[in-house]
mmCIF file with all atom_site columns, C-alpha atoms in Angstrom:
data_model
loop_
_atom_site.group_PDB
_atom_site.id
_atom_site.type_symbol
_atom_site.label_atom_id
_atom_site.label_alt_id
_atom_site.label_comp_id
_atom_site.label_asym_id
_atom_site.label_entity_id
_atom_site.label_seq_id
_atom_site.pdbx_PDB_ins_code
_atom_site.Cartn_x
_atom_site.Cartn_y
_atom_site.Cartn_z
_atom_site.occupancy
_atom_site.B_iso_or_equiv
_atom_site.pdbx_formal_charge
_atom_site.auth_seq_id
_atom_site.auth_comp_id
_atom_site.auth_asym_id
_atom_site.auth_atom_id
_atom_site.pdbx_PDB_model_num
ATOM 1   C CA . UNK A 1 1   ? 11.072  -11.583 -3.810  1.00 87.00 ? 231 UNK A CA 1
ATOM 2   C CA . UNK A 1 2   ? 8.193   -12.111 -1.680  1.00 92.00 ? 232 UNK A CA 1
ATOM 3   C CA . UNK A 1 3   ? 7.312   -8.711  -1.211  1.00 94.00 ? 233 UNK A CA 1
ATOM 4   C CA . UNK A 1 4   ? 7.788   -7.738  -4.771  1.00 95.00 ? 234 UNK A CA 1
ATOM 5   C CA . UNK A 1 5   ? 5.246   -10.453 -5.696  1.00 95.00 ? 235 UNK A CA 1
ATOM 6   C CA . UNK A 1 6   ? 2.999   -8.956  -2.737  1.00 96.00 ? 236 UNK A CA 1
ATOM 7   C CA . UNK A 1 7   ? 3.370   -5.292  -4.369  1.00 96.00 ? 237 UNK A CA 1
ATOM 8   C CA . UNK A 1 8   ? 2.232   -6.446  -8.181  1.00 96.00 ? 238 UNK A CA 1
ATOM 9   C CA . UNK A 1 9   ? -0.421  -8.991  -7.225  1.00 96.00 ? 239 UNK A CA 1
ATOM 10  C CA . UNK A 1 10  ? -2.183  -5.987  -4.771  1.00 96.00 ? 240 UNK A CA 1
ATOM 11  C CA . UNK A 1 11  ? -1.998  -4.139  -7.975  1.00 95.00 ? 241 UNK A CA 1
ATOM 12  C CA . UNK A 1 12  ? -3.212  -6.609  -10.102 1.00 95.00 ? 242 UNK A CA 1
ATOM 13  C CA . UNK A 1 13  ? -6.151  -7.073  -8.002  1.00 95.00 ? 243 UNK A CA 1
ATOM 14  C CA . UNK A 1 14  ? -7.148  -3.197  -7.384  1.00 93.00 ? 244 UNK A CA 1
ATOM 15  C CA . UNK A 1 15  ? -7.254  -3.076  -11.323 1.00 89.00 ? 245 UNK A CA 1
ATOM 16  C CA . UNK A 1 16  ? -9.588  -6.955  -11.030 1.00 90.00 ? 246 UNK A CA 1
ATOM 17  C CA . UNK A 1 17  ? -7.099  -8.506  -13.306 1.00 90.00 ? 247 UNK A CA 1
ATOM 18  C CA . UNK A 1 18  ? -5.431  -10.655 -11.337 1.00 89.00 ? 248 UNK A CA 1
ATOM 19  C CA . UNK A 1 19  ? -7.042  -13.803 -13.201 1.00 92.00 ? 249 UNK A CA 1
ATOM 20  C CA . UNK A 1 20  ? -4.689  -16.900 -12.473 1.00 94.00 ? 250 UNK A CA 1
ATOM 21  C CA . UNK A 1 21  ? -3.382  -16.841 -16.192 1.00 93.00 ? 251 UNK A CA 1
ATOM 22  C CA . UNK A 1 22  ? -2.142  -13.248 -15.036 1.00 94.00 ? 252 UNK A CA 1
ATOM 23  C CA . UNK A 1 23  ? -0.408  -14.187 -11.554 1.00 95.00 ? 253 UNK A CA 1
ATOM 24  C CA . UNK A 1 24  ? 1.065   -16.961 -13.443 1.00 96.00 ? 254 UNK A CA 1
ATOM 25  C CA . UNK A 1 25  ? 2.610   -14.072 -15.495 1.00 96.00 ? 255 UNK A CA 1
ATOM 26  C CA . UNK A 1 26  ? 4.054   -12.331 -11.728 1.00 96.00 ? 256 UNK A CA 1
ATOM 27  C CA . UNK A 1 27  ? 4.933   -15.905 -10.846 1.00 97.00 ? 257 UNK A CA 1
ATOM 28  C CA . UNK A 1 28  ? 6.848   -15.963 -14.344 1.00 96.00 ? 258 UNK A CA 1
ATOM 29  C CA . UNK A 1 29  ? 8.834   -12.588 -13.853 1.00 97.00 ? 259 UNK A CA 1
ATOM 30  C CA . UNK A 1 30  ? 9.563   -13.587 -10.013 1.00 96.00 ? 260 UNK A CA 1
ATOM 31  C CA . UNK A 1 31  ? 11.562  -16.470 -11.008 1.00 96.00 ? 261 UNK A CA 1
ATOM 32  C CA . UNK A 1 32  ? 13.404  -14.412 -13.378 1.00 95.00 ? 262 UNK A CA 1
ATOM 33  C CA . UNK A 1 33  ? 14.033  -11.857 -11.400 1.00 96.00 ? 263 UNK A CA 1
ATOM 34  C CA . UNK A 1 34  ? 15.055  -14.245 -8.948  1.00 95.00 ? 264 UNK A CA 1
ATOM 35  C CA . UNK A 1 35  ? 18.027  -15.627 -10.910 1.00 94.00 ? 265 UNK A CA 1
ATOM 36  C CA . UNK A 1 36  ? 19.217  -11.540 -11.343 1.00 93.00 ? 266 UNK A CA 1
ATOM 37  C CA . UNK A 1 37  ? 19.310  -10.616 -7.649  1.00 95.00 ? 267 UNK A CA 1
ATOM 38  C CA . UNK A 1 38  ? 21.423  -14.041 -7.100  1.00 96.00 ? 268 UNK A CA 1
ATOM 39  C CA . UNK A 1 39  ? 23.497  -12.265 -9.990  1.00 95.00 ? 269 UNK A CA 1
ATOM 40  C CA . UNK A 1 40  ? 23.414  -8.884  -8.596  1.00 94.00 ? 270 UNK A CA 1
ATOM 41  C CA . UNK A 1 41  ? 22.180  -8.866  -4.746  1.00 94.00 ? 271 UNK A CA 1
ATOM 42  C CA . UNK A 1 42  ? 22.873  -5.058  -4.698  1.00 93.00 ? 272 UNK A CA 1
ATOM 43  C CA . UNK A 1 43  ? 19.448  -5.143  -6.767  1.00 92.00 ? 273 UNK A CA 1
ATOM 44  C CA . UNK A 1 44  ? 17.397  -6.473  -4.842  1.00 93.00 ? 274 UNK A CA 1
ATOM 45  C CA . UNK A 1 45  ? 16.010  -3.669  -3.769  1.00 93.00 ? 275 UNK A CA 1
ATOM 46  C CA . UNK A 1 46  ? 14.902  -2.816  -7.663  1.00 96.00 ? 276 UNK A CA 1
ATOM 47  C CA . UNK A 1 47  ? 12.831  -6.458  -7.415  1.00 96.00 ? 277 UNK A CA 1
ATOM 48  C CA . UNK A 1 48  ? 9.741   -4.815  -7.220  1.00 96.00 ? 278 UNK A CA 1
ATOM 49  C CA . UNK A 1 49  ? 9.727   -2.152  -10.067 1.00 97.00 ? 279 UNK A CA 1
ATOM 50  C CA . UNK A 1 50  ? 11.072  -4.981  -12.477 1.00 97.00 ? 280 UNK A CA 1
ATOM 51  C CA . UNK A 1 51  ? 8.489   -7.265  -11.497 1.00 97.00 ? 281 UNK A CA 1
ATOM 52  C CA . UNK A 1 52  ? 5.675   -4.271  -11.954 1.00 97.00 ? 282 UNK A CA 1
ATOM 53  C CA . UNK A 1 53  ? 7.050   -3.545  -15.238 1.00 97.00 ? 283 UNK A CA 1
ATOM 54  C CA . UNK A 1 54  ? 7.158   -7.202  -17.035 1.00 97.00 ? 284 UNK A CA 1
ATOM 55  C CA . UNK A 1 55  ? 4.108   -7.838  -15.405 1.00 97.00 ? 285 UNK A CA 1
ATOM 56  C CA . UNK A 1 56  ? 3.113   -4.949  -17.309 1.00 96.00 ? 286 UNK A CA 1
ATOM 57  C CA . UNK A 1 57  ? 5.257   -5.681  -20.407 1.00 96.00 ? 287 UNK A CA 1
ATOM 58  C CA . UNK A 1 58  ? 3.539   -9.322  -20.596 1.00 96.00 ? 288 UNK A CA 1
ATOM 59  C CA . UNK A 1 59  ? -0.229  -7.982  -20.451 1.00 95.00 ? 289 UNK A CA 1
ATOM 60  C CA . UNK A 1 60  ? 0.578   -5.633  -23.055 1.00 93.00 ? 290 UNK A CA 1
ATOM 61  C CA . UNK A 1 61  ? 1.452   -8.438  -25.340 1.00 89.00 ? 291 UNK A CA 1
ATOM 62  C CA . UNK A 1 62  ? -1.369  -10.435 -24.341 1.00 88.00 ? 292 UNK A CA 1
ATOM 63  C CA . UNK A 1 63  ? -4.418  -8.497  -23.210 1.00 88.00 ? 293 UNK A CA 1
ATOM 64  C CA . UNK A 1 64  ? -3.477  -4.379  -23.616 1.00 91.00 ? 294 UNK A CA 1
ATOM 65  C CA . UNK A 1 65  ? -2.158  -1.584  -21.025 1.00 92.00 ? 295 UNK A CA 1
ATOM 66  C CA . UNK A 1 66  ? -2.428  -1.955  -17.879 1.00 94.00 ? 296 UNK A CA 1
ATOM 67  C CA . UNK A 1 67  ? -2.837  -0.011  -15.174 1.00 95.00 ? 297 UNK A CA 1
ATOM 68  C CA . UNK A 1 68  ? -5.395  2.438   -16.983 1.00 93.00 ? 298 UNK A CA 1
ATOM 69  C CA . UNK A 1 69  ? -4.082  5.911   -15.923 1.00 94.00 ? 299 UNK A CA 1
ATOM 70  C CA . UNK A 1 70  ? -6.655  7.169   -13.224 1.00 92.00 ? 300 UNK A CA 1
ATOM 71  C CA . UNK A 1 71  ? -6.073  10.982  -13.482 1.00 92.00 ? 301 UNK A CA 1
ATOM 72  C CA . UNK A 1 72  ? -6.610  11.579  -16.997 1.00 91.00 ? 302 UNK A CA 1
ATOM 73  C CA . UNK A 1 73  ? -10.516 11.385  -17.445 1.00 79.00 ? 303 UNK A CA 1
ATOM 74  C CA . UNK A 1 74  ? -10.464 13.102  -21.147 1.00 78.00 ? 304 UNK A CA 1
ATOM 75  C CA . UNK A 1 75  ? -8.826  11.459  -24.167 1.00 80.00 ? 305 UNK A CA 1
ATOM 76  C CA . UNK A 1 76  ? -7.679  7.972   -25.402 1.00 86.00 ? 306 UNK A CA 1
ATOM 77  C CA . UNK A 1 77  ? -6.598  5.558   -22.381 1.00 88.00 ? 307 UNK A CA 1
ATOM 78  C CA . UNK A 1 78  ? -3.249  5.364   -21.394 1.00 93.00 ? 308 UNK A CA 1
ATOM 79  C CA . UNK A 1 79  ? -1.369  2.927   -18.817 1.00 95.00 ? 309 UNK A CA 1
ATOM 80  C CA . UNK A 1 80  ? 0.759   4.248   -16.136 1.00 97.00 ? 310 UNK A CA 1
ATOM 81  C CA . UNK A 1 81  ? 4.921   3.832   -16.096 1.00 97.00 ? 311 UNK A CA 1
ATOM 82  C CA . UNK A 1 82  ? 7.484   2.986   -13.558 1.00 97.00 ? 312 UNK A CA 1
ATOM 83  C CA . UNK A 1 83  ? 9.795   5.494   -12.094 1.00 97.00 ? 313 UNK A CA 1
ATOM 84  C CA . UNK A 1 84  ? 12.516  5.045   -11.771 1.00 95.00 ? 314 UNK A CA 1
ATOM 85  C CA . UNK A 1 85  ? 12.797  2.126   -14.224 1.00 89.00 ? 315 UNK A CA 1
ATOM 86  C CA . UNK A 1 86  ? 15.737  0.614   -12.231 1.00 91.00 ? 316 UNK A CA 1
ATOM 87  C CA . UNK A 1 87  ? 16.067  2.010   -8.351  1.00 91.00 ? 317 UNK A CA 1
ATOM 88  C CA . UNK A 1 88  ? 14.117  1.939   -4.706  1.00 92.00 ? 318 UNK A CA 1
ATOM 89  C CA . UNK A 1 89  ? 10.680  2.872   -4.015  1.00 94.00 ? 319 UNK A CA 1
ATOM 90  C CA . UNK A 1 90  ? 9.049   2.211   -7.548  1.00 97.00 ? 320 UNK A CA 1
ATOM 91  C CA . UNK A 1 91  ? 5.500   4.217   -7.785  1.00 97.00 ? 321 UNK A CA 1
ATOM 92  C CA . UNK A 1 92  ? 3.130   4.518   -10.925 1.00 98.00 ? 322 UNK A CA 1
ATOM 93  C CA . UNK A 1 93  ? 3.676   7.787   -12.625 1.00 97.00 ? 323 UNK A CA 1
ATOM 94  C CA . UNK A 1 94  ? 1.243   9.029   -15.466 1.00 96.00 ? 324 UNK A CA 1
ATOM 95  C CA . UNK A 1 95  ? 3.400   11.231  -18.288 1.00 93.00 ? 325 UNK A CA 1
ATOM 96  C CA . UNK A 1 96  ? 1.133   13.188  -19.448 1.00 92.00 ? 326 UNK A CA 1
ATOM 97  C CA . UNK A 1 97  ? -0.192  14.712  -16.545 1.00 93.00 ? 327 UNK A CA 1
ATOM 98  C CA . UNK A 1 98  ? 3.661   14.633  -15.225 1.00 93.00 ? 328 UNK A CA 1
ATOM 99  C CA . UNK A 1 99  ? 2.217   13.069  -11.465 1.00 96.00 ? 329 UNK A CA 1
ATOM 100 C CA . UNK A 1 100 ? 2.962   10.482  -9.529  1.00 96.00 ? 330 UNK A CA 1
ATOM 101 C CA . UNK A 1 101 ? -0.291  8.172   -8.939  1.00 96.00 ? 331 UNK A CA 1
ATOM 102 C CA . UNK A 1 102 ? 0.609   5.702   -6.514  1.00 96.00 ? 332 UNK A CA 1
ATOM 103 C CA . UNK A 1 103 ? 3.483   3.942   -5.433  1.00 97.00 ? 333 UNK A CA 1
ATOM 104 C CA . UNK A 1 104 ? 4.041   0.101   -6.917  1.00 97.00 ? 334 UNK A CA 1
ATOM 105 C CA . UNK A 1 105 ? 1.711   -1.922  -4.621  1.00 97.00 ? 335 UNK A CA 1
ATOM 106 C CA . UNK A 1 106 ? -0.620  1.033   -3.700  1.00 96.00 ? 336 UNK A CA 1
ATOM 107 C CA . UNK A 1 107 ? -3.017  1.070   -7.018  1.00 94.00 ? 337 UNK A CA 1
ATOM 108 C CA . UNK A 1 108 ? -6.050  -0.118  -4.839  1.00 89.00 ? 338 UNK A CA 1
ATOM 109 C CA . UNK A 1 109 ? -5.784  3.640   -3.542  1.00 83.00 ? 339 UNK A CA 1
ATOM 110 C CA . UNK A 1 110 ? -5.523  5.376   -6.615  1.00 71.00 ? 340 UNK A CA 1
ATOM 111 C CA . UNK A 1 111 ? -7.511  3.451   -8.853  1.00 57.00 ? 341 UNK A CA 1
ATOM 112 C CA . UNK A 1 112 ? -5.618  0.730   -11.201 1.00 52.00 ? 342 UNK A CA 1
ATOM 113 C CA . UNK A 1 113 ? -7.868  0.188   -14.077 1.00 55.00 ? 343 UNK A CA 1
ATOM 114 C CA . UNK A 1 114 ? -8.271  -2.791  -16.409 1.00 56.00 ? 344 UNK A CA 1
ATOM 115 C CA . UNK A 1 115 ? -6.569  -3.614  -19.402 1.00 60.00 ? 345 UNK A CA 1
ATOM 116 C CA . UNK A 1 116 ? -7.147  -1.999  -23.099 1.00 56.00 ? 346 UNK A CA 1
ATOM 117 C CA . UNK A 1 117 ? -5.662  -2.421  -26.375 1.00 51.00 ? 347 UNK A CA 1
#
């Protein structure tokens, strides 16, 4: 749990959103997610991509998507996905230029962006 918190919250802070109403959003999904592993320990190595992706489910509610794809300089903003939405070693993928970007955790290398509606 620790390190899946680690993962988002490096994320969250290579795109400069990691505001405390926004950690308190990763501090939100942790406990969840915490209760699920105790339900299913075989999952826990999926912690981190389910954390990433309410993390990014919540901002979209509240502020827009987040992380800004990086690659795609032309067109409307998009954010980044998770892949695989429920397995080991979650990265950032961007669909419509079919790449990986980064691996969950490892934004500050690729460029995270900031939110946008």
């Amino acid at each position: 749990m620790h390190a899946a918190r680690a993962l988002v919250l490096a994320d969250l802070v290579a795109g400069e959103v990691a505001d405390a109403d926004v950690v308190s959003l990763v501090e939100e999904s942790v406990v969840q997610r915490r209760w699920w592993v105790e339900q299913w320990p075989d999952g826990a190595e999926f912690v981190a991509g389910l954390v990433a992706q309410d993390v990014q489910d919540a901002l979209l509610e509240r502020y827009g998507r987040w992380p800004l794809c990086p690659v795609c300089g032309a067109g409307d903003p998009h954010a980044l996905e998770v892949e695989p939405e429920l397995g080991p070693d979650p990265h950032w993928v961007c669909h419509k230029a079919g790449v990986k970007v980064a691996s969950v955790g490892a934004l500050g290398s690729a460029g995270g962006g900031t939110p946008s509606s």
